[in-house]
XYZ file of N, CA and C in Angstrom:
870
model
N -4.910 37.714 10.224
C -3.948 36.635 9.948
C -2.533 37.212 9.943
N -1.575 36.491 10.500
C -0.197 36.969 10.547
C 0.464 36.845 9.190
N 1.610 37.558 9.044
C 2.373 37.487 7.791
C 2.844 36.073 7.536
N 3.206 35.334 8.627
C 3.681 33.962 8.478
C 2.601 33.075 7.866
N 1.330 33.320 8.233
C 0.235 32.529 7.688
C -0.039 32.839 6.239
N 0.231 34.080 5.826
C -0.059 34.484 4.458
C 0.988 33.987 3.474
N 2.244 33.935 3.885
C 3.329 33.606 2.969
C 3.170 32.249 2.290
N 2.875 31.152 3.033
C 2.693 29.863 2.351
C 1.567 29.911 1.330
N 0.476 30.639 1.640
C -0.644 30.739 0.717
C -0.250 31.479 -0.550
N 0.536 32.548 -0.389
C 1.001 33.313 -1.547
C 1.907 32.454 -2.428
N 2.819 31.729 -1.777
C 3.725 30.866 -2.532
C 2.949 29.767 -3.262
N 1.970 29.209 -2.578
C 1.165 28.161 -3.197
C 0.384 28.721 -4.392
N -0.145 29.913 -4.231
C -0.900 30.558 -5.308
C 0.002 30.797 -6.515
N 1.229 31.273 -6.278
C 2.159 31.542 -7.371
C 2.575 30.254 -8.077
N 2.701 29.165 -7.326
C 3.001 27.864 -7.934
C 1.879 27.457 -8.883
N 0.657 27.747 -8.483
C -0.497 27.416 -9.318
C -0.553 28.286 -10.565
N -0.179 29.559 -10.436
C -0.125 30.449 -11.596
C 0.925 29.941 -12.573
N 2.074 29.530 -12.032
C 3.164 29.020 -12.875
C 2.733 27.761 -13.620
N 1.811 26.998 -13.045
C 1.366 25.747 -13.673
C 0.369 25.977 -14.798
N -0.089 27.224 -14.968
C -1.072 27.488 -16.013
C -0.508 27.250 -17.414
N 0.741 27.645 -17.648
C 1.345 27.439 -18.968
C 1.432 25.955 -19.303
N 1.999 25.114 -18.407
C 1.985 23.675 -18.708
C 0.573 23.127 -18.910
N -0.396 23.668 -18.178
C -1.782 23.214 -18.322
C -2.280 23.459 -19.744
N -2.060 24.667 -20.264
C -2.519 24.989 -21.618
C -1.747 24.200 -22.667
N -0.463 24.004 -22.431
C 0.349 23.245 -23.381
C -0.126 21.791 -23.438
N -0.264 21.186 -22.255
C -0.641 19.770 -22.170
C -2.053 19.521 -22.676
N -2.978 20.431 -22.371
C -4.384 20.188 -22.656
C -4.896 20.784 -23.968
N -4.157 21.769 -24.531
C -4.681 22.431 -25.729
C -3.694 22.488 -26.906
N -2.417 22.455 -26.643
C -1.434 22.615 -27.712
C -0.738 21.321 -28.093
N -0.712 20.382 -27.173
C 0.014 19.141 -27.424
C -0.974 17.993 -27.586
N -0.642 17.085 -28.493
C -1.480 15.912 -28.688
C -1.484 15.072 -27.418
N -2.654 14.609 -27.030
C -2.790 13.832 -25.800
C -1.891 12.601 -25.831
N -1.169 12.401 -24.732
C -0.264 11.263 -24.617
C -0.844 10.257 -23.626
N -0.924 9.016 -24.042
C -1.414 7.978 -23.156
C -0.349 7.661 -22.102
N -0.745 7.663 -20.830
C 0.189 7.325 -19.757
C -0.341 6.099 -19.017
N 0.565 5.418 -18.344
C 0.157 4.261 -17.541
C -0.256 4.775 -16.170
N -1.548 4.770 -15.945
C -2.090 5.317 -14.706
C -3.194 4.402 -14.191
N -3.263 4.270 -12.883
C -4.226 3.344 -12.272
C -4.746 3.922 -10.973
N -6.053 3.901 -10.796
C -6.668 4.384 -9.563
C -7.085 3.184 -8.718
N -6.690 3.220 -7.459
C -7.046 2.167 -6.510
C -7.769 2.810 -5.327
N -8.988 2.393 -5.093
C -9.735 2.837 -3.916
C -9.565 1.811 -2.799
N -9.296 2.284 -1.603
C -9.372 1.444 -0.406
C -10.667 1.837 0.294
N -11.708 1.029 0.127
C -12.990 1.298 0.766
C -13.002 0.598 2.119
N -13.053 1.394 3.159
C -12.936 0.814 4.491
C -13.588 1.724 5.520
N -13.141 1.574 6.777
C -13.779 2.237 7.900
C -12.710 2.729 8.873
N -13.003 3.751 9.658
C -12.021 4.245 10.628
C -11.546 3.125 11.563
N -10.264 3.103 11.843
C -9.618 2.147 12.752
C -9.637 0.718 12.220
N -9.610 0.569 10.912
C -9.593 -0.772 10.311
C -8.218 -1.161 9.788
N -7.240 -0.267 9.914
C -5.898 -0.569 9.420
C -5.553 0.125 8.120
N -6.299 1.176 7.765
C -6.026 1.853 6.489
C -4.689 2.592 6.516
N -4.303 3.095 7.682
C -3.001 3.751 7.799
C -1.890 2.732 7.530
N -2.094 1.518 8.031
C -1.119 0.445 7.829
C -1.055 0.017 6.371
N -2.223 -0.161 5.745
C -2.221 -0.596 4.348
C -1.621 0.489 3.456
N -1.799 1.755 3.858
C -1.195 2.849 3.108
C 0.320 2.763 3.101
N 0.899 2.325 4.222
C 2.358 2.208 4.294
C 2.880 1.079 3.419
N 2.010 0.131 3.093
C 2.390 -0.984 2.224
C 2.264 -0.637 0.747
N 1.516 0.426 0.462
C 1.242 0.810 -0.930
C 1.757 2.215 -1.210
N 2.895 2.534 -0.651
C 3.427 3.887 -0.795
C 4.928 3.873 -1.060
N 5.297 4.271 -2.255
C 6.698 4.508 -2.607
C 6.707 5.271 -3.931
N 6.826 6.580 -3.849
C 6.772 7.419 -5.048
C 7.841 7.045 -6.066
N 8.980 6.552 -5.598
C 10.086 6.227 -6.506
C 9.721 5.114 -7.487
N 8.818 4.227 -7.080
C 8.419 3.134 -7.981
C 6.959 3.288 -8.405
N 6.420 4.506 -8.250
C 5.116 4.818 -8.818
C 3.913 4.520 -7.953
N 4.110 4.204 -6.667
C 2.991 3.979 -5.759
C 2.727 5.267 -4.982
N 1.615 5.928 -5.282
C 1.288 7.215 -4.660
C 0.069 7.042 -3.761
N 0.278 7.180 -2.459
C -0.803 7.008 -1.496
C -1.271 8.374 -1.007
N -2.550 8.669 -1.213
C -3.095 9.997 -0.907
C -3.818 10.072 0.432
N -4.036 8.945 1.093
C -4.752 8.968 2.362
C -6.203 9.364 2.185
N -6.754 10.075 3.179
C -8.158 10.504 3.130
C -8.277 11.748 2.253
N -8.088 11.532 0.995
C -7.950 12.602 0.010
C -9.213 13.429 -0.158
N -10.359 12.787 -0.127
C -11.604 13.485 -0.442
C -12.169 14.305 0.712
N -11.506 14.294 1.861
C -11.962 15.173 2.948
C -10.828 16.066 3.438
N -9.825 16.283 2.574
C -8.755 17.230 2.879
C -8.065 16.892 4.203
N -7.664 15.639 4.359
C -7.048 15.218 5.608
C -5.593 14.796 5.432
N -5.046 15.015 4.248
C -3.657 14.617 4.013
C -3.097 15.398 2.831
N -1.761 15.479 2.770
C -1.102 16.141 1.655
C -0.148 15.162 1.000
N -0.149 15.157 -0.309
C 0.742 14.302 -1.076
C 1.434 15.177 -2.110
N 2.735 14.984 -2.303
C 3.475 15.863 -3.207
C 2.965 15.799 -4.647
N 2.268 14.711 -4.991
C 1.714 14.607 -6.346
C 0.529 15.534 -6.574
N 0.026 16.123 -5.497
C -1.092 17.060 -5.630
C -0.699 18.232 -6.527
N 0.552 18.659 -6.452
C 1.003 19.764 -7.305
C 0.924 19.390 -8.789
N 1.106 18.110 -9.101
C 1.052 17.677 -10.494
C -0.357 17.772 -11.072
N -1.354 17.721 -10.188
C -2.740 17.788 -10.654
C -3.031 19.144 -11.293
N -2.288 20.192 -10.896
C -2.502 21.531 -11.455
C -2.346 21.563 -12.973
N -1.557 20.637 -13.500
C -1.329 20.627 -14.947
C -2.554 20.135 -15.721
N -3.506 19.584 -14.996
C -4.713 19.068 -15.644
C -5.993 19.629 -15.017
N -5.841 20.335 -13.899
C -6.978 20.903 -13.174
C -6.472 22.202 -12.532
N -6.650 23.348 -13.220
C -6.057 24.618 -12.774
C -6.393 24.991 -11.331
N -5.372 25.446 -10.616
C -5.476 25.932 -9.241
C -5.986 24.869 -8.266
N -5.754 23.609 -8.606
C -6.205 22.539 -7.725
C -5.476 22.570 -6.387
N -4.146 22.577 -6.409
C -3.400 22.451 -5.156
C -3.607 23.650 -4.238
N -3.799 24.831 -4.829
C -4.048 26.013 -3.991
C -5.366 25.844 -3.240
N -6.408 25.452 -3.968
C -7.707 25.286 -3.324
C -7.702 24.112 -2.348
N -6.990 23.056 -2.716
C -6.900 21.904 -1.817
C -6.198 22.306 -0.516
N -5.109 23.052 -0.641
C -4.351 23.457 0.551
C -5.173 24.363 1.459
N -6.012 25.210 0.872
C -6.864 26.079 1.684
C -7.893 25.249 2.465
N -8.443 24.247 1.803
C -9.391 23.371 2.488
C -8.701 22.513 3.548
N -7.476 22.086 3.260
C -6.709 21.307 4.228
C -6.436 22.139 5.481
N -6.094 23.390 5.284
C -5.842 24.300 6.408
C -7.097 24.477 7.251
N -8.229 24.646 6.579
C -9.491 24.812 7.289
C -9.862 23.546 8.052
N -9.614 22.410 7.425
C -9.928 21.127 8.060
C -9.122 20.941 9.340
N -7.877 21.377 9.340
C -7.023 21.213 10.514
C -7.408 22.145 11.654
N -8.045 23.248 11.325
C -8.477 24.171 12.374
C -9.628 23.581 13.173
N -10.558 22.967 12.464
C -11.712 22.380 13.128
C -12.186 21.194 12.311
N -12.075 20.002 12.908
C -12.410 18.785 12.184
C -13.874 18.757 11.766
N -14.112 18.333 10.534
C -15.463 18.083 10.057
C -15.364 17.190 8.832
N -16.471 16.570 8.448
C -16.486 15.819 7.200
C -16.629 16.829 6.069
N -15.517 17.429 5.709
C -15.495 18.521 4.732
C -15.344 17.924 3.341
N -16.446 17.680 2.690
C -16.428 16.939 1.429
C -16.145 17.846 0.239
N -15.729 17.241 -0.864
C -15.421 18.002 -2.068
C -16.614 18.805 -2.552
N -17.820 18.251 -2.410
C -18.967 18.926 -3.002
C -19.331 20.208 -2.252
N -18.706 20.450 -1.087
C -18.967 21.697 -0.363
C -17.959 22.776 -0.756
N -17.088 22.485 -1.716
C -16.067 23.430 -2.154
C -16.184 23.630 -3.665
N -15.254 24.407 -4.191
C -15.240 24.621 -5.641
C -14.566 23.463 -6.369
N -14.014 22.507 -5.631
C -13.368 21.361 -6.262
C -14.402 20.295 -6.609
N -14.084 19.517 -7.619
C -15.012 18.525 -8.141
C -14.311 17.168 -8.166
N -14.913 16.162 -7.552
C -14.265 14.855 -7.434
C -14.066 14.189 -8.790
N -15.030 14.360 -9.710
C -14.892 13.745 -11.026
C -13.734 14.378 -11.795
N -13.650 15.713 -11.792
C -12.547 16.393 -12.461
C -11.210 16.000 -11.834
N -11.242 15.790 -10.521
C -10.015 15.406 -9.814
C -9.508 14.053 -10.301
N -10.388 13.058 -10.358
C -9.964 11.740 -10.819
C -9.591 11.758 -12.297
N -10.276 12.574 -13.081
C -9.918 12.700 -14.501
C -8.504 13.246 -14.643
N -8.152 14.196 -13.785
C -6.799 14.764 -13.815
C -5.772 13.747 -13.345
N -6.090 13.027 -12.287
C -5.158 12.030 -11.757
C -4.887 10.934 -12.781
N -5.902 10.564 -13.554
C -5.724 9.533 -14.572
C -4.709 9.934 -15.634
N -4.411 11.229 -15.740
C -3.438 11.718 -16.716
C -2.020 11.768 -16.145
N -1.874 11.385 -14.881
C -0.580 11.385 -14.204
C -0.087 9.946 -14.094
N 1.124 9.648 -14.553
C 1.627 8.269 -14.485
C 1.700 7.763 -13.046
N 1.435 6.479 -12.862
C 1.589 5.874 -11.555
C 0.325 5.216 -11.035
N 0.454 4.654 -9.846
C -0.652 4.002 -9.154
C -1.116 4.960 -8.062
N -2.366 5.331 -8.100
C -2.888 6.356 -7.197
C -3.871 5.709 -6.219
N -3.444 5.596 -4.971
C -4.212 4.894 -3.946
C -4.913 5.905 -3.039
N -6.244 5.810 -2.968
C -7.052 6.754 -2.194
C -7.987 5.974 -1.289
N -7.981 6.288 0.011
C -8.907 5.586 0.904
C -10.184 6.398 1.083
N -11.302 5.656 1.167
C -12.614 6.286 1.269
C -13.422 5.590 2.357
N -13.895 6.383 3.310
C -14.766 5.895 4.368
C -16.211 6.291 4.069
N -17.179 5.642 4.726
C -18.561 6.134 4.641
C -18.600 7.602 5.055
N -19.363 8.394 4.384
C -19.549 9.826 4.634
C -18.465 10.701 4.011
N -17.412 10.109 3.466
C -16.439 10.933 2.756
C -17.072 11.555 1.520
N -17.874 10.761 0.839
C -18.586 11.231 -0.352
C -20.027 10.725 -0.294
N -20.976 11.478 -0.801
C -22.360 10.988 -0.859
C -22.435 9.726 -1.721
N -23.379 8.867 -1.432
C -23.492 7.609 -2.161
C -23.607 7.807 -3.665
N -24.435 8.738 -4.103
C -24.618 8.943 -5.546
C -23.307 9.347 -6.208
N -22.528 10.178 -5.509
C -21.260 10.628 -6.088
C -20.239 9.504 -6.123
N -20.139 8.762 -5.039
C -19.195 7.645 -5.001
C -19.570 6.589 -6.026
N -20.838 6.279 -6.125
C -21.284 5.315 -7.126
C -20.960 5.785 -8.537
N -21.130 7.083 -8.779
C -20.832 7.637 -10.095
C -19.342 7.510 -10.421
N -18.487 7.761 -9.437
C -17.038 7.654 -9.656
C -16.637 6.207 -9.940
N -17.206 5.281 -9.182
C -16.901 3.863 -9.392
C -17.378 3.419 -10.771
N -18.563 3.845 -11.143
C -19.141 3.463 -12.429
C -18.322 3.998 -13.601
N -17.851 5.249 -13.491
C -17.128 5.871 -14.596
C -15.670 5.440 -14.682
N -14.971 5.428 -13.549
C -13.522 5.222 -13.580
C -13.109 3.771 -13.364
N -14.040 2.941 -12.920
C -13.759 1.510 -12.719
C -12.434 1.300 -11.953
N -12.284 1.905 -10.783
C -11.032 1.728 -10.043
C -10.887 0.295 -9.546
N -9.646 -0.139 -9.331
C -9.434 -1.362 -8.580
C -9.832 -1.029 -7.138
N -10.539 -1.933 -6.476
C -11.043 -1.628 -5.137
C -10.579 -2.671 -4.128
N -9.958 -2.184 -3.067
C -9.584 -3.027 -1.934
C -10.577 -2.759 -0.810
N -11.270 -3.797 -0.383
C -12.158 -3.684 0.784
C -11.390 -4.207 1.996
N -11.259 -3.371 3.011
C -10.493 -3.748 4.206
C -11.447 -3.860 5.396
N -11.478 -5.061 6.002
C -12.379 -5.330 7.128
C -11.579 -5.607 8.403
N -12.212 -5.353 9.558
C -11.603 -5.688 10.850
C -12.700 -6.105 11.823
N -12.388 -6.981 12.745
C -13.332 -7.409 13.767
C -14.069 -6.197 14.338
N -15.394 -6.258 14.359
C -16.202 -5.106 14.762
C -15.883 -4.616 16.176
N -15.700 -5.534 17.102
C -15.440 -5.133 18.489
C -14.085 -4.455 18.613
N -13.057 -5.012 17.991
C -11.722 -4.405 18.044
C -11.744 -3.008 17.431
N -12.439 -2.896 16.315
C -12.501 -1.599 15.632
C -13.281 -0.577 16.468
N -14.354 -1.034 17.099
C -15.187 -0.170 17.935
C -14.379 0.333 19.130
N -13.660 -0.556 19.791
C -12.835 -0.176 20.939
C -11.748 0.805 20.504
N -11.091 0.506 19.397
C -10.037 1.388 18.894
C -10.599 2.763 18.571
N -11.778 2.783 17.963
C -12.427 4.037 17.592
C -12.783 4.850 18.838
N -13.334 4.182 19.846
C -13.711 4.858 21.086
C -12.481 5.406 21.811
N -11.404 4.644 21.827
C -10.188 5.091 22.496
C -9.552 6.278 21.777
N -9.563 6.232 20.445
C -9.000 7.346 19.678
C -9.797 8.624 19.930
N -11.118 8.491 19.955
C -11.965 9.650 20.230
C -11.747 10.178 21.639
N -11.601 9.263 22.595
C -11.434 9.662 23.990
C -10.092 10.348 24.236
N -9.056 9.870 23.551
C -7.710 10.414 23.754
C -7.382 11.575 22.829
N -8.086 11.624 21.673
C -7.753 12.635 20.674
C -6.500 12.278 19.892
N -5.977 11.071 20.114
C -4.758 10.618 19.443
C -5.109 9.493 18.474
N -4.967 9.781 17.167
C -5.364 8.809 16.156
C -4.189 8.019 15.594
N -2.974 8.444 15.888
C -1.802 7.717 15.397
C -0.660 7.816 16.415
N 0.109 6.764 16.503
C 1.376 6.650 17.254
C 1.235 6.634 18.780
N 0.296 7.357 19.377
C 0.198 7.413 20.833
C -0.379 6.117 21.401
N 0.154 5.640 22.534
C -0.335 4.423 23.164
C -1.673 4.667 23.866
N -2.619 3.752 23.651
C -3.932 3.855 24.311
C -4.222 2.609 25.144
N -3.197 1.798 25.413
C -3.391 0.522 26.107
C -4.002 0.691 27.491
N -3.625 1.754 28.207
C -4.092 1.937 29.578
C -5.358 2.789 29.670
N -5.900 3.188 28.540
C -7.077 4.047 28.544
C -8.329 3.233 28.883
N -9.103 3.720 29.848
C -10.329 3.031 30.261
C -11.528 3.691 29.592
N -12.349 2.898 28.929
C -13.555 3.416 28.279
C -14.729 2.495 28.586
N -15.928 3.018 28.442
C -17.139 2.216 28.635
C -17.753 1.896 27.278
N -18.241 0.685 27.142
C -18.857 0.262 25.885
C -20.356 0.083 26.073
N -21.106 0.549 25.101
C -22.555 0.400 25.104
C -22.937 -0.614 24.031
N -23.637 -1.656 24.420
C -23.976 -2.744 23.488
C -24.842 -2.260 22.333
N -25.776 -1.360 22.601
C -26.642 -0.855 21.532
C -25.868 0.012 20.544
N -24.935 0.801 21.069
C -24.104 1.631 20.192
C -23.232 0.745 19.309
N -22.690 -0.309 19.887
C -21.878 -1.246 19.115
C -22.712 -1.902 18.018
N -23.948 -2.239 18.333
C -24.820 -2.869 17.338
C -25.075 -1.929 16.162
N -25.369 -0.649 16.460
C -25.584 0.328 15.383
C -24.308 0.512 14.565
N -23.187 0.593 15.252
C -21.874 0.746 14.628
C -21.624 -0.409 13.656
N -21.889 -1.620 14.119
C -21.687 -2.821 13.309
C -22.614 -2.845 12.098
N -23.878 -2.563 12.333
C -24.861 -2.615 11.245
C -24.579 -1.577 10.164
N -24.246 -0.350 10.579
C -23.997 0.729 9.617
C -22.848 0.383 8.675
N -21.748 -0.098 9.244
C -20.584 -0.375 8.415
C -20.746 -1.654 7.607
N -21.472 -2.618 8.161
C -21.744 -3.839 7.396
C -22.606 -3.525 6.181
N -23.604 -2.670 6.368
C -24.480 -2.280 5.255
C -23.689 -1.566 4.158
N -22.807 -0.645 4.552
C -21.988 0.089 3.585
C -21.104 -0.880 2.796
N -20.425 -1.751 3.507
C -19.525 -2.718 2.883
C -20.276 -3.629 1.913
N -21.391 -4.207 2.374
C -22.162 -5.134 1.544
C -22.684 -4.453 0.284
N -23.181 -3.246 0.452
C -23.749 -2.508 -0.688
C -22.696 -2.229 -1.747
N -21.513 -1.799 -1.310
C -20.495 -1.419 -2.294
C -19.751 -2.599 -2.891
N -19.658 -3.704 -2.179
C -19.097 -4.908 -2.797
C -19.975 -5.322 -3.972
N -21.272 -5.342 -3.735
C -22.204 -5.747 -4.792
C -22.213 -4.733 -5.938
N -22.177 -3.443 -5.589
C -22.215 -2.414 -6.625
C -20.944 -2.456 -7.476
N -19.793 -2.565 -6.833
C -18.521 -2.581 -7.560
C -18.428 -3.789 -8.492
N -18.892 -4.926 -8.010
C -18.887 -6.121 -8.853
C -19.775 -5.914 -10.073
N -20.927 -5.287 -9.862
C -21.861 -5.052 -10.964
C -21.280 -4.105 -12.000
N -20.349 -3.235 -11.574
C -19.718 -2.291 -12.498
C -18.498 -2.891 -13.199
N -18.140 -4.115 -12.832
C -17.002 -4.775 -13.468
C -15.660 -4.401 -12.875
N -15.653 -3.869 -11.660
C -14.391 -3.481 -11.012
C -13.637 -4.708 -10.513
N -12.320 -4.628 -10.552
C -11.487 -5.653 -9.939
C -11.511 -5.427 -8.432
N -11.739 -6.489 -7.657
C -11.932 -6.360 -6.211
C -10.999 -7.301 -5.451
N -10.447 -6.780 -4.360
C -9.665 -7.604 -3.435
C -10.225 -7.363 -2.035
N -10.654 -8.434 -1.391
C -11.241 -8.348 -0.055
C -10.169 -8.745 0.960
N -9.890 -7.845 1.893
C -8.769 -8.024 2.817
C -9.240 -7.939 4.263
N -8.747 -8.849 5.088
C -9.001 -8.796 6.529
C -7.833 -8.100 7.212
N -8.103 -7.427 8.313
C -7.079 -6.698 9.063
C -5.858 -7.576 9.346
N -6.091 -8.834 9.724
C -4.976 -9.729 10.059
C -4.085 -10.017 8.853
N -4.634 -9.854 7.636
C -3.836 -10.083 6.429
C -2.655 -9.113 6.333
N -2.771 -7.957 6.963
C -1.730 -6.932 6.862
C -0.437 -7.347 7.561
N -0.514 -8.416 8.356
C 0.668 -8.885 9.076
C 1.130 -10.247 8.558
N 0.623 -10.605 7.391
C 1.021 -11.850 6.731
C 1.762 -11.476 5.445
N 3.084 -11.703 5.380
C 3.865 -11.288 4.200
C 3.306 -11.785 2.867
N 2.775 -12.999 2.848
C 2.212 -13.525 1.602
C 0.967 -12.741 1.191
N 0.129 -12.426 2.155
C -1.066 -11.638 1.876
C -0.698 -10.216 1.463
N 0.326 -9.665 2.125
C 0.780 -8.317 1.793
C 1.229 -8.263 0.343
N 1.977 -9.257 -0.088
C 2.437 -9.281 -1.481
C 1.249 -9.415 -2.434
N 0.219 -10.128 -2.014
C -0.995 -10.246 -2.832
C -1.673 -8.880 -2.983
N -1.717 -8.121 -1.892
C -2.302 -6.781 -1.920
C -1.508 -5.885 -2.861
N -0.187 -5.936 -2.748
C 0.675 -5.105 -3.585
C 0.592 -5.516 -5.044
N 0.484 -6.807 -5.296
C 0.352 -7.290 -6.677
C -0.961 -6.827 -7.287
N -2.004 -6.794 -6.484
C -3.314 -6.336 -6.948
C -3.239 -4.876 -7.386
N -2.518 -4.070 -6.618
C -2.421 -2.643 -6.927
C -1.419 -2.354 -8.050
N -0.403 -3.178 -8.188
C 0.689 -2.906 -9.126
C 0.274 -3.078 -10.588
N 1.079 -2.486 -11.464
C 0.892 -2.699 -12.896
C 1.387 -4.093 -13.270
N 0.831 -4.685 -14.313
C 1.367 -5.961 -14.809
C 2.846 -5.792 -15.158
N 3.647 -6.751 -14.776
C 5.071 -6.692 -15.084
C 5.899 -5.920 -14.075
N 5.280 -5.410 -13.019
C 6.034 -4.690 -11.986
C 7.073 -5.623 -11.382
N 8.294 -5.104 -11.168
C 9.378 -5.981 -10.695
C 10.145 -5.434 -9.484
N 9.892 -4.204 -9.092
C 10.664 -3.616 -7.981
C 10.067 -3.978 -6.624
N 9.849 -5.265 -6.396
C 9.197 -5.690 -5.161
C 10.020 -5.367 -3.931
N 11.328 -5.350 -4.077
C 12.188 -5.067 -2.921
C 12.031 -3.633 -2.432
N 11.391 -2.780 -3.239
C 11.195 -1.381 -2.844
C 9.900 -1.195 -2.034
N 9.109 -2.264 -1.911
C 7.868 -2.191 -1.147
C 8.001 -3.035 0.111
N 7.657 -2.449 1.246
C 7.794 -3.156 2.520
C 6.752 -4.254 2.661
N 7.117 -5.333 3.338
C 6.212 -6.453 3.555
C 5.548 -6.406 4.931
N 5.857 -5.368 5.702
C 5.245 -5.209 7.021
C 4.855 -3.751 7.210
N 3.699 -3.484 7.823
C 3.290 -2.096 8.041
C 4.337 -1.327 8.826
N 4.536 -0.091 8.463
C 5.513 0.752 9.169
C 4.836 1.571 10.266
N 3.561 1.300 10.520
C 2.819 2.033 11.544
C 3.061 1.416 12.924
N 2.780 2.190 13.959
C 2.950 1.738 15.340
C 1.592 1.334 15.906
N 1.526 0.158 16.499
C 0.279 -0.295 17.100
C 0.026 0.489 18.383
N -1.128 1.159 18.436
C -1.435 2.011 19.585
C -1.938 1.224 20.792
N -2.730 0.199 20.543
C -3.367 -0.524 21.633
C -2.827 -1.947 21.690
N -2.079 -2.257 22.740
C -1.492 -3.591 22.886
C -2.211 -4.417 23.954
N -3.363 -3.934 24.404
C -4.130 -4.627 25.429
C -5.531 -4.942 24.913
N -6.059 -6.106 25.313
C -7.418 -6.480 24.926
C -8.346 -6.514 26.153
N -7.918 -5.848 27.235
C -8.691 -5.913 28.485
C -10.104 -5.377 28.311
N -10.261 -4.269 27.594
C -11.598 -3.700 27.397
C -12.493 -4.703 26.674
N -11.963 -5.310 25.619
C -12.736 -6.309 24.879
C -13.059 -7.513 25.759
N -12.053 -7.992 26.497
C -12.243 -9.186 27.324
C -13.325 -8.967 28.381
N -13.277 -7.827 29.047
C -14.273 -7.532 30.086
C -15.672 -7.427 29.483
N -15.764 -6.805 28.315
C -17.061 -6.652 27.648
C -17.620 -8.012 27.234
N -16.756 -8.871 26.696
C -17.205 -10.193 26.246
C -17.716 -11.024 27.419
N -17.053 -10.925 28.566
C -17.502 -11.648 29.756
C -18.876 -11.144 30.190
N -19.043 -9.818 30.193
C -20.319 -9.235 30.622
C -21.465 -9.593 29.684
N -21.164 -9.811 28.405
C -22.186 -10.112 27.407
C -22.362 -11.610 27.174
N -21.451 -12.401 27.706
C -21.513 -13.838 27.472
C -21.243 -14.195 26.024
N -20.356 -13.444 25.377
C -20.031 -13.669 23.967
C -18.540 -13.929 23.796
N -18.164 -14.311 22.585
C -16.758 -14.533 22.271
C -16.295 -13.510 21.235
N -14.992 -13.382 21.089
C -14.409 -12.450 20.127
C -14.891 -12.776 18.708
N -15.057 -14.068 18.437
C -15.477 -14.509 17.098
C -16.896 -14.062 16.757
N -17.705 -13.759 17.776
C -19.073 -13.302 17.522
C -19.105 -11.957 16.811
N -17.978 -11.244 16.834
C -17.925 -9.913 16.230
C -17.023 -9.875 14.989
N -16.776 -11.064 14.441
C -16.006 -11.131 13.196
C -16.739 -10.380 12.092
N -15.979 -9.672 11.268
C -16.553 -8.945 10.124
C -16.346 -9.838 8.902
N -17.337 -10.670 8.565
C -17.114 -11.675 7.513
C -17.105 -11.079 6.107
N -16.409 -11.768 5.244
C -16.404 -11.413 3.827
C -17.782 -11.686 3.228
N -18.210 -10.846 2.310
C -19.486 -11.085 1.629
C -19.402 -12.418 0.888
N -20.388 -13.278 1.141
C -20.402 -14.566 0.471
C -19.797 -15.670 1.299
N -19.145 -15.301 2.478
C -18.552 -16.364 3.305
C -19.489 -16.790 4.403
């Protein structure tokens, strides 16, 4: 490894050492202080608009902290350093896993490392603010995710998108290797009806199971369709769901996603629908109970 690669790791390690004193003070010498903290899970699926919803629920200045795909080391948030005060050497270990994840993509879950998802959420609950974390199927094992939902009772946003649109977007992203910002409108891909059926069934089963489980645990739930992200009234409803009671800095939160739409063409979908004799509505991802 080059000296340039070692320096950030050394600096990160020293930051974690420096955080040990505040950790002992906060956790052993000082009386526990109640803070206003809230965990919000966005339970969804790849290419469903989670990047867009994240842009609607992100403004550190007013306490909205969006962590992205936090449980598979796919994003960095400046609040990660604050976790060290309640979970020693967290950011150092997280950064090492993030570096490894970027070298070679994999579903690198917390349980394969020395980090613990329960301890992580316990630490985050001690940090003021609204903490928004998105979770896809396979990010965490079912037993672990169920345990976190049962214990922490997070507010949960379920985000759905038309199965065919999501499938096409997913296939194009995989084919191009570009998951954000790059245009995929002119990319030609082939669709397999059986693969689409498995894709649809797998994600529908995950969604249905967790809606029912979360309700049984007494969690507050908001069910959102992809198209809602472009409706200012719906966007404000999403933000109100995540916000603390009495929140008033609405002008600090955007009413439109700040993300760039990668695919502006529906030709792949249109050609597939003609070949199958189906309509776009046949692949709607309905809300549970509708």
